Tab-separated table of C-alpha atoms and ligand atoms in Angstrom:
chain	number	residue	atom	x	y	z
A	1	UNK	CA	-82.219	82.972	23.112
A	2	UNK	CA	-78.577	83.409	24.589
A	3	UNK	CA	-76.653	86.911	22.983
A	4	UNK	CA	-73.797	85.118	24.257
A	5	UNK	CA	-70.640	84.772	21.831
A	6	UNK	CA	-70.480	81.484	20.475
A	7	UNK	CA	-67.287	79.764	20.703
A	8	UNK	CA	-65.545	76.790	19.799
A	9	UNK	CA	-62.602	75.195	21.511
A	10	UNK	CA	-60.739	72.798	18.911
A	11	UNK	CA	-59.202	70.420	21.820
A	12	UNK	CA	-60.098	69.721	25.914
A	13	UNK	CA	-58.603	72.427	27.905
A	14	UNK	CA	-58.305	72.437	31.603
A	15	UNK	CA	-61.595	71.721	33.793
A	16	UNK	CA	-61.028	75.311	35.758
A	17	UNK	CA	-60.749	76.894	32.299
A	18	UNK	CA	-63.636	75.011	30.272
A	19	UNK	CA	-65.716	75.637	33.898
A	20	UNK	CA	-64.777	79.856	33.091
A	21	UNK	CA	-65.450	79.672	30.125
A	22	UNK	CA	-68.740	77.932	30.033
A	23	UNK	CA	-70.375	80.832	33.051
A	24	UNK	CA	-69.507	83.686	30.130
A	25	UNK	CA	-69.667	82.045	26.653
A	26	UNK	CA	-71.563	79.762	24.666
A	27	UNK	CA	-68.835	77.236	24.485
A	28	UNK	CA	-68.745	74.038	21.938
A	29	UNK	CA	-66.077	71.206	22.960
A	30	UNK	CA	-64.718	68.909	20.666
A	31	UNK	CA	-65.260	66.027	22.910
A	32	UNK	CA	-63.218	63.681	20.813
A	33	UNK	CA	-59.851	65.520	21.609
A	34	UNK	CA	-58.725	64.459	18.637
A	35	UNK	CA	-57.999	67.763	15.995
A	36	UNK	CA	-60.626	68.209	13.647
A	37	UNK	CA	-59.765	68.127	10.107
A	38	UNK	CA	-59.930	71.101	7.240
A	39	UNK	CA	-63.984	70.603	6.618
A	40	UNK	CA	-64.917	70.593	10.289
A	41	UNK	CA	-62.800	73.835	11.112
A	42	UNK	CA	-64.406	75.693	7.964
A	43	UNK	CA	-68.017	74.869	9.493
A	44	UNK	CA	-66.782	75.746	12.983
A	45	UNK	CA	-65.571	79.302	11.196
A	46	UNK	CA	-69.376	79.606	10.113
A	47	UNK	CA	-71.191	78.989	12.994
A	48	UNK	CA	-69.326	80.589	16.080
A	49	UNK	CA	-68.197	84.178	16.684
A	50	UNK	CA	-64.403	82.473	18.065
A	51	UNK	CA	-62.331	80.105	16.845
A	52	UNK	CA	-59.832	78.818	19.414
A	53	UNK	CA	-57.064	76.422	18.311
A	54	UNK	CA	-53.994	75.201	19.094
A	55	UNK	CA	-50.493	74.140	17.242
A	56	UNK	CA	-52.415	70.935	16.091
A	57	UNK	CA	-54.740	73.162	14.001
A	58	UNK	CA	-53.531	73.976	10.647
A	59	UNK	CA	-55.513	77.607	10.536
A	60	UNK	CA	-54.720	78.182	6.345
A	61	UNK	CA	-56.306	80.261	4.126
A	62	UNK	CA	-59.082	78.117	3.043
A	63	UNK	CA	-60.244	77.689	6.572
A	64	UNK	CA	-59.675	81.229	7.156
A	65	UNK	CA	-62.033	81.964	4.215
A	66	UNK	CA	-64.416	80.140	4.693
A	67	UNK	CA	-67.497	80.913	3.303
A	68	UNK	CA	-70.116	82.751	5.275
A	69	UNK	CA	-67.386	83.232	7.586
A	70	UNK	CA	-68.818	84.345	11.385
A	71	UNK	CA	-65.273	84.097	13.129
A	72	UNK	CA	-63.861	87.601	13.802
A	73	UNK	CA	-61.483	86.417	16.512
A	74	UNK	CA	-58.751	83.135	16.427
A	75	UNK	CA	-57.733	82.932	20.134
A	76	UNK	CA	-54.667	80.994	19.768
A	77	UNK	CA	-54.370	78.846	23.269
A	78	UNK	CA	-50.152	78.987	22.715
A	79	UNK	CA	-47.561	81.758	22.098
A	80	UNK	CA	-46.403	80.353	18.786
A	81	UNK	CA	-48.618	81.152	15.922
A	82	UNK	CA	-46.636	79.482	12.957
A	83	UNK	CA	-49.657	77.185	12.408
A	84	UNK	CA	-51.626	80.270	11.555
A	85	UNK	CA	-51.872	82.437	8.049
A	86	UNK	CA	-51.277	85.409	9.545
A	87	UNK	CA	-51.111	87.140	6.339
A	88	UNK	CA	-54.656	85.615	5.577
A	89	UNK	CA	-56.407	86.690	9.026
A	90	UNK	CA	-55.266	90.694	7.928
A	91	UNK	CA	-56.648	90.037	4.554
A	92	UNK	CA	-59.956	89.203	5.974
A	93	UNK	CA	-59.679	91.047	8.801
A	94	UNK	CA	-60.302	88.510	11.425
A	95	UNK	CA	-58.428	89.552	14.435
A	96	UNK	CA	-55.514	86.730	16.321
A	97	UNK	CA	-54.420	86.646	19.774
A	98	UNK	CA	-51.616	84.582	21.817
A	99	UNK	CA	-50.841	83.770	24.910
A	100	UNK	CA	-47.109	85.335	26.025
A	101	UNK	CA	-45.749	85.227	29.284
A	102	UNK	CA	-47.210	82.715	31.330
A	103	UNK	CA	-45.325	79.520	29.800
A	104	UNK	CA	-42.270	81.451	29.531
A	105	UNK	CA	-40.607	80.310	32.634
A	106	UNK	CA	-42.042	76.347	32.310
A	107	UNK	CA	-40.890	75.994	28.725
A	108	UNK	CA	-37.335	77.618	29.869
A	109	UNK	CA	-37.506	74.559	32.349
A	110	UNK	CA	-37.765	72.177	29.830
A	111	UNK	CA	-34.801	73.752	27.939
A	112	UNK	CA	-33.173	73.133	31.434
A	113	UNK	CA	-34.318	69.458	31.917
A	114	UNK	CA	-32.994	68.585	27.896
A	115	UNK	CA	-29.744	70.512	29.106
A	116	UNK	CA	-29.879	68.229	32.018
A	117	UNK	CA	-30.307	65.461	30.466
A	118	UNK	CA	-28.758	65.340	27.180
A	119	UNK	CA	-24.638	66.624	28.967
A	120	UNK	CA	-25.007	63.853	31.674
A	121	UNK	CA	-27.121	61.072	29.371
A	122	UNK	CA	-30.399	60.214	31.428
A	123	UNK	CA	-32.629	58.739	29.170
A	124	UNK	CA	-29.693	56.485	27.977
A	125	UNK	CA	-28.648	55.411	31.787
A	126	UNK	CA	-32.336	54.937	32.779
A	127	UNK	CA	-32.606	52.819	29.571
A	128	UNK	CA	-29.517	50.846	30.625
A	129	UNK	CA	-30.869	50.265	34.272
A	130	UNK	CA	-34.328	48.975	32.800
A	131	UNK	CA	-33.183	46.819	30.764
A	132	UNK	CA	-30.916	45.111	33.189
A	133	UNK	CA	-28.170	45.766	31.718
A	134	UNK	CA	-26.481	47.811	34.330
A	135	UNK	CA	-23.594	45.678	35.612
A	136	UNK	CA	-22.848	48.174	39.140
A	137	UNK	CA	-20.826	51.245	39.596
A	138	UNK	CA	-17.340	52.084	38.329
A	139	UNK	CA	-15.141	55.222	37.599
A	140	UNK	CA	-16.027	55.027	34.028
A	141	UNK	CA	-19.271	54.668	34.011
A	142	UNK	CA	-21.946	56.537	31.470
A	143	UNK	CA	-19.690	60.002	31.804
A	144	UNK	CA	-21.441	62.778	31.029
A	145	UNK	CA	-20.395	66.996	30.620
A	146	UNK	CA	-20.282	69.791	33.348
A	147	UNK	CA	-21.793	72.612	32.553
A	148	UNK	CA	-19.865	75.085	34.422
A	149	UNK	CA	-18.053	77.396	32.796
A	150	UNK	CA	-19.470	75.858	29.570
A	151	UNK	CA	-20.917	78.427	26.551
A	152	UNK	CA	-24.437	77.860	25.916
A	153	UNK	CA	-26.023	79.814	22.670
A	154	UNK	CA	-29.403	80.825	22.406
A	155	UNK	CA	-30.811	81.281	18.880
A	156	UNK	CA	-33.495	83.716	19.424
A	157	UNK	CA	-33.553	85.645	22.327
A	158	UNK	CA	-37.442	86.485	23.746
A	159	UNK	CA	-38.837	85.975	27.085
A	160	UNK	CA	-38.367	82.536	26.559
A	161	UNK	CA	-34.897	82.158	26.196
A	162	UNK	CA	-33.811	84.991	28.206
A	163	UNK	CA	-35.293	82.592	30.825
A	164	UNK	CA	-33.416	79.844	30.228
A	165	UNK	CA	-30.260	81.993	29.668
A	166	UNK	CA	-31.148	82.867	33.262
A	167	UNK	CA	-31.432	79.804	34.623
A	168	UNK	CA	-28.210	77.898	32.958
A	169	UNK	CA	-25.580	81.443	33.864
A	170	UNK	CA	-27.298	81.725	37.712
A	171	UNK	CA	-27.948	77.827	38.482
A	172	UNK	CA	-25.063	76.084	36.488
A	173	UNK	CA	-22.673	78.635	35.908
A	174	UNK	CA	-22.981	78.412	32.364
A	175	UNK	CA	-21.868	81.346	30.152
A	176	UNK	CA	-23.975	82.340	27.483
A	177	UNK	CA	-23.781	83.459	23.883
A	178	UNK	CA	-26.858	84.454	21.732
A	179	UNK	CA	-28.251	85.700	18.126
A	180	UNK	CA	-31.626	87.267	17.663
A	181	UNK	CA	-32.906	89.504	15.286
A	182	UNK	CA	-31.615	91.959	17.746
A	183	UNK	CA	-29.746	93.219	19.843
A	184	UNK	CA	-31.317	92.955	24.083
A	185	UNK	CA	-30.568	96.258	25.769
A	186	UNK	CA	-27.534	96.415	28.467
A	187	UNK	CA	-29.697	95.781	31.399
A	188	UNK	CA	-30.857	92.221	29.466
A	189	UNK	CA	-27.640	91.918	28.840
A	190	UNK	CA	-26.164	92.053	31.804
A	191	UNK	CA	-28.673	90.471	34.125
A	192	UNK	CA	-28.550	86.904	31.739
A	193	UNK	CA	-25.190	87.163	31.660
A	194	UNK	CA	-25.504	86.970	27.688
A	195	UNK	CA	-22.953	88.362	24.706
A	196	UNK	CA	-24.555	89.102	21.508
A	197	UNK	CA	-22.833	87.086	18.480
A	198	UNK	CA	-24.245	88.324	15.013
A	199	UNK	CA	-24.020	85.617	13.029
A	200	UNK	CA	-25.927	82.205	13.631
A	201	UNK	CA	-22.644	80.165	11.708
A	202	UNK	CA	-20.460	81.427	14.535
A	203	UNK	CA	-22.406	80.734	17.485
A	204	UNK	CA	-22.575	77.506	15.957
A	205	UNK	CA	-19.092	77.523	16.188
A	206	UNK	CA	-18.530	78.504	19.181
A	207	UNK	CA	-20.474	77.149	21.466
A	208	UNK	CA	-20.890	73.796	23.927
A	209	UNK	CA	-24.554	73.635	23.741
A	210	UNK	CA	-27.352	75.270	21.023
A	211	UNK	CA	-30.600	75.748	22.149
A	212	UNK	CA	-33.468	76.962	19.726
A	213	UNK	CA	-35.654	80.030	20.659
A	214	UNK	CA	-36.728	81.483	17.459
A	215	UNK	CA	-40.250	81.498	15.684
A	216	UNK	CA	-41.166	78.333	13.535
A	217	UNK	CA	-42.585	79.326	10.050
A	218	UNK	CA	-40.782	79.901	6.367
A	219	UNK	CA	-38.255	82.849	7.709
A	220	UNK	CA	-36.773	79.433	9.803
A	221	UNK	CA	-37.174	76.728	8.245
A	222	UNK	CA	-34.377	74.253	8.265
A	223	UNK	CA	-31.861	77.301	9.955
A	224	UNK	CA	-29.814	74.180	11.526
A	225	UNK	CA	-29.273	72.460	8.402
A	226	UNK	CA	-26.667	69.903	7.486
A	227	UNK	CA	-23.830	72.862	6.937
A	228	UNK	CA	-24.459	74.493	10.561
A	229	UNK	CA	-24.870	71.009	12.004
A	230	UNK	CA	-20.969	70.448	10.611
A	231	UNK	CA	-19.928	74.056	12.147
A	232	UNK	CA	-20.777	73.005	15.846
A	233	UNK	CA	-17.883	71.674	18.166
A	234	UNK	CA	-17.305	68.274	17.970
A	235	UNK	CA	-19.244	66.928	21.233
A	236	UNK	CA	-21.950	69.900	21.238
A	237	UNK	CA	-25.425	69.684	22.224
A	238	UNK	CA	-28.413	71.107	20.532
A	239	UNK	CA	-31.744	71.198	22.488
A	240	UNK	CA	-35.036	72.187	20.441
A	241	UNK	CA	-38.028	73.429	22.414
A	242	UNK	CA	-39.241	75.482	19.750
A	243	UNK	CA	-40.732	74.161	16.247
A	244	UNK	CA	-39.691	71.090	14.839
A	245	UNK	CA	-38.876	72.326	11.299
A	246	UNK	CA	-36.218	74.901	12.473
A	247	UNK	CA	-33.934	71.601	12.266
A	248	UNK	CA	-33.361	69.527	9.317
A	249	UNK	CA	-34.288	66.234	10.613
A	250	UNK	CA	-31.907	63.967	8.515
A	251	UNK	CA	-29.250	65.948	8.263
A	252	UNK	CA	-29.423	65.960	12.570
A	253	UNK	CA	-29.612	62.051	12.606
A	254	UNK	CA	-26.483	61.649	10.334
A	255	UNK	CA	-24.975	64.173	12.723
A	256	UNK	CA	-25.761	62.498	15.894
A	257	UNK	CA	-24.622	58.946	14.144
A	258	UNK	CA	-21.269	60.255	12.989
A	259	UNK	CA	-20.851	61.410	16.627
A	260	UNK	CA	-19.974	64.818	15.235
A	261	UNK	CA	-22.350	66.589	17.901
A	262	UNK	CA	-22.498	64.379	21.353
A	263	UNK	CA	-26.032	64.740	22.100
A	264	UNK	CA	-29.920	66.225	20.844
A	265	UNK	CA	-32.267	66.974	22.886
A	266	UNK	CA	-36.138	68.082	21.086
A	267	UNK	CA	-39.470	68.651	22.353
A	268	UNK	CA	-40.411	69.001	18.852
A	269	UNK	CA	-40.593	67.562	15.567
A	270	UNK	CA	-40.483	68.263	11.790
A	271	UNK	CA	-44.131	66.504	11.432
A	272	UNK	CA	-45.332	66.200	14.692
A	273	UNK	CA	-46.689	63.374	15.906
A	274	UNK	CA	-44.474	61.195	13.480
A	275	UNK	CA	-40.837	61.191	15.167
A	276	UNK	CA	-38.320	60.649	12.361
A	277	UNK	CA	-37.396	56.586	12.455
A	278	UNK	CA	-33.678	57.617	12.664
A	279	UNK	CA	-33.750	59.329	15.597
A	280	UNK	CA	-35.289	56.905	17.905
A	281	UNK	CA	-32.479	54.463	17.062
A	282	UNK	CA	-30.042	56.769	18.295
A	283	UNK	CA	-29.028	56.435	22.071
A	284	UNK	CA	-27.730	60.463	22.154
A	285	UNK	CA	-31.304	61.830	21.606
A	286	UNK	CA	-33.711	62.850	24.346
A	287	UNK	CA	-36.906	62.979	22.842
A	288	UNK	CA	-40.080	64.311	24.635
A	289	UNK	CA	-43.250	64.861	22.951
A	290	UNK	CA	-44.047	68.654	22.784
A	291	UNK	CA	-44.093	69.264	26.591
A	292	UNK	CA	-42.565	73.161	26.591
A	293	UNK	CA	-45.847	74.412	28.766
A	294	UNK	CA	-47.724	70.964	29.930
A	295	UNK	CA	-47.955	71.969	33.982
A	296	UNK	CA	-50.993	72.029	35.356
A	297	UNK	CA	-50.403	75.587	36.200
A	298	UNK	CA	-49.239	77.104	33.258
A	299	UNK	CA	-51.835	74.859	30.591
A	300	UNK	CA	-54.592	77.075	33.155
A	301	UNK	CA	-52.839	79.644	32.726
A	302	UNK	CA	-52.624	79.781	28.996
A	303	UNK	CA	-56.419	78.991	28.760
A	304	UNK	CA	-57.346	82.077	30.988
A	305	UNK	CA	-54.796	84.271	29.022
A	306	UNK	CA	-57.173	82.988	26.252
A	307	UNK	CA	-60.283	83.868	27.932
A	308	UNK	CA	-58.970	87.517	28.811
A	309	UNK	CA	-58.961	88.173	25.827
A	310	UNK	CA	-62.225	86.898	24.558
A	311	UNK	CA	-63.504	88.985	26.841
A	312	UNK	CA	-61.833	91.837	25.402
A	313	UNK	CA	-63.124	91.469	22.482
A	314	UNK	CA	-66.160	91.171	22.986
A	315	UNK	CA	-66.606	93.966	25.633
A	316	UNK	CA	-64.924	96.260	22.413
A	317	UNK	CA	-62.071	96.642	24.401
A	318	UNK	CA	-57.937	96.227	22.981
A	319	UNK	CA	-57.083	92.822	22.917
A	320	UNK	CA	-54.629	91.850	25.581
A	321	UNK	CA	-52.567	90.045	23.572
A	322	UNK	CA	-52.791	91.066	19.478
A	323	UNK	CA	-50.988	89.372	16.804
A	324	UNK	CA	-53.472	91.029	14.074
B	1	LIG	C1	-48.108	74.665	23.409
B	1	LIG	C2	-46.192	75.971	22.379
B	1	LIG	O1	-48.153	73.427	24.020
B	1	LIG	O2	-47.254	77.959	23.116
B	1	LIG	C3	-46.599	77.402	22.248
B	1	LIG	O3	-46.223	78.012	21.240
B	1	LIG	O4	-45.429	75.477	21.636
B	1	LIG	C4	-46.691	75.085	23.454
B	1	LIG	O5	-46.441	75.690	24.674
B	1	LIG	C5	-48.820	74.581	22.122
B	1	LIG	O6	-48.264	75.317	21.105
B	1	LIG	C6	-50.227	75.023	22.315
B	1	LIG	O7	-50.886	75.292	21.137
């Protein structure tokens, strides 16, 4: 008989990480890869000792409570934890880790490749070139925006977009604005080149490009609504990379059809996998299908963040990385 914790992994992680995890645990795969619905994660929660899902997983209360619950520990294979009942897990006490830091910098290069390619219209030229429709060169052609010297405003401002903030001031030059529940200290400051603005209406306002930063979940829901969407600059770009329903979805297709803002760029949706239909009419959105942290690299790296602390836990040491 095998004392080993039992654990279940609700999609196909990396082969080096399923390998790790399969020399130290008693590991179940959903071989499928598709996400198991409400009935199969409630039996999962009664027959392993760890329950590890992903933003696909809709962790509620009634999975959470299941009956005959065995789960002590949800070892969330992502940073954002929005698809979780946090609220629930400290009711029951079931513990919940994360996995900060190690997608920080490749999810502040997506930020970076929607900046890219929303200000000097990529998918739109490649689209044009495809299709044949691209007639040769000329001064006129496809013009796009610079970003030097350009404001970009962060909404939210934790590891993730403090990298990006990085990136845009030391690569493009941009300057950069940004509104978070608080204030970074000098040094932060400083090194991102970043000025605090307290209100989310006025960095609206004032700046050339938006990018999202901040926690999903009920405390953001719909923040860029139709009313902010009217306060940016005429010809501003907003760039989502964090949770889908942080932006009202209609209200930012009647936005991008007026022309009010010049460009979106997301990496995630209101309802993810459905895409709203307006959106891929529209020419001015880049739309990528939630790639923030798919490297090779970093989707290891998140999976042994996960095992750490597994291990943890089950050695009776601190979790690495606690939520509850
Ligand atoms: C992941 C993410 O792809 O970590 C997060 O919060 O959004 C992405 O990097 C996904 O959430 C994994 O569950």
């Amino acid at each position: 008989m095998s004392a080993r914790p039992r654990i279940l992994l609700t999609r196909r992680w990396t082969e080096e990480v399923e390998r790790y995890l399969a020399e130290r645990f008693d590991v179940t795969l959903n071989d499928s890869d598709v996400p198991m619905n409400a009935a199969a994660l409630r039996d999962a929660m009664r027959d392993h000792d760890a329950l590890c899902p992903t933003v696909t997983d809709r962790i509620d209360d009634s999975v959470l409570a299941a009956e005959s619950r065995r789960v002590q520990l949800i070892g969330n294979f992502g940073v954002g934890y929005n698809h979780i009942d946090i609220e629930a897990a400290k009711r029951l006490g079931i513990r919940v880790s994360n996995t900060p830091d190690v997608l920080t910098d490749t999810t502040a290069d997506l930020a970076i490749l929607l900046l890219l390619m929303t200000t000097r219209r990529a998918g739109e030229g490649e689209r044009e070139l495809r299709a044949g429709r691209w007639t040769g060169w000329r001064p006129t052609h496809m013009m796009g925006q610079s970003l030097a010297g350009k404001v970009l405003g962060l909404i939210g401002f934790g590891r993730i977009a403090q990298a990006t903030a990085r990136k845009a001031h030391h690569a493009f030059g941009m300057r950069i604005a940004y509104n978070g529940r608080r204030r970074a200290s000098t040094a932060v400051e400083q090194e991102t080149g970043a000025e605090f603005i307290d209100s989310v209406d006025e960095l609206m306002a004032v700046c050339d490009v938006v990018s999202l930063h901040c926690p999903g979940g009920a405390s953001t829901f719909h923040l860029v609504n139709a009313e902010r969407l009217r306060l940016m600059k005429p010809g501003a770009v907003l760039i989502n990379t964090a949770r889908g329903p942080v932006i009202d979805e209609a209200a930012l297709v009647t936005a991008l059809t007026g022309r009010h803002i010049a460009a979106a760029g997301l990496d995630v949706y209101e309802e993810e996998p459905r895409v709203h239909p307006g959106l891929l009419q529209l020419e001015n959105a880049v739309l990528l299908p939630h790639l923030g942290s798919a490297t090779v690299e970093t989707r290891t790296a998140m999976g042994m963040r996960v095992a750490q602390n597994l291990e943890a836990y089950f050695a009776g040491a601190p979790l690495r990385d606690p939520v509850v």
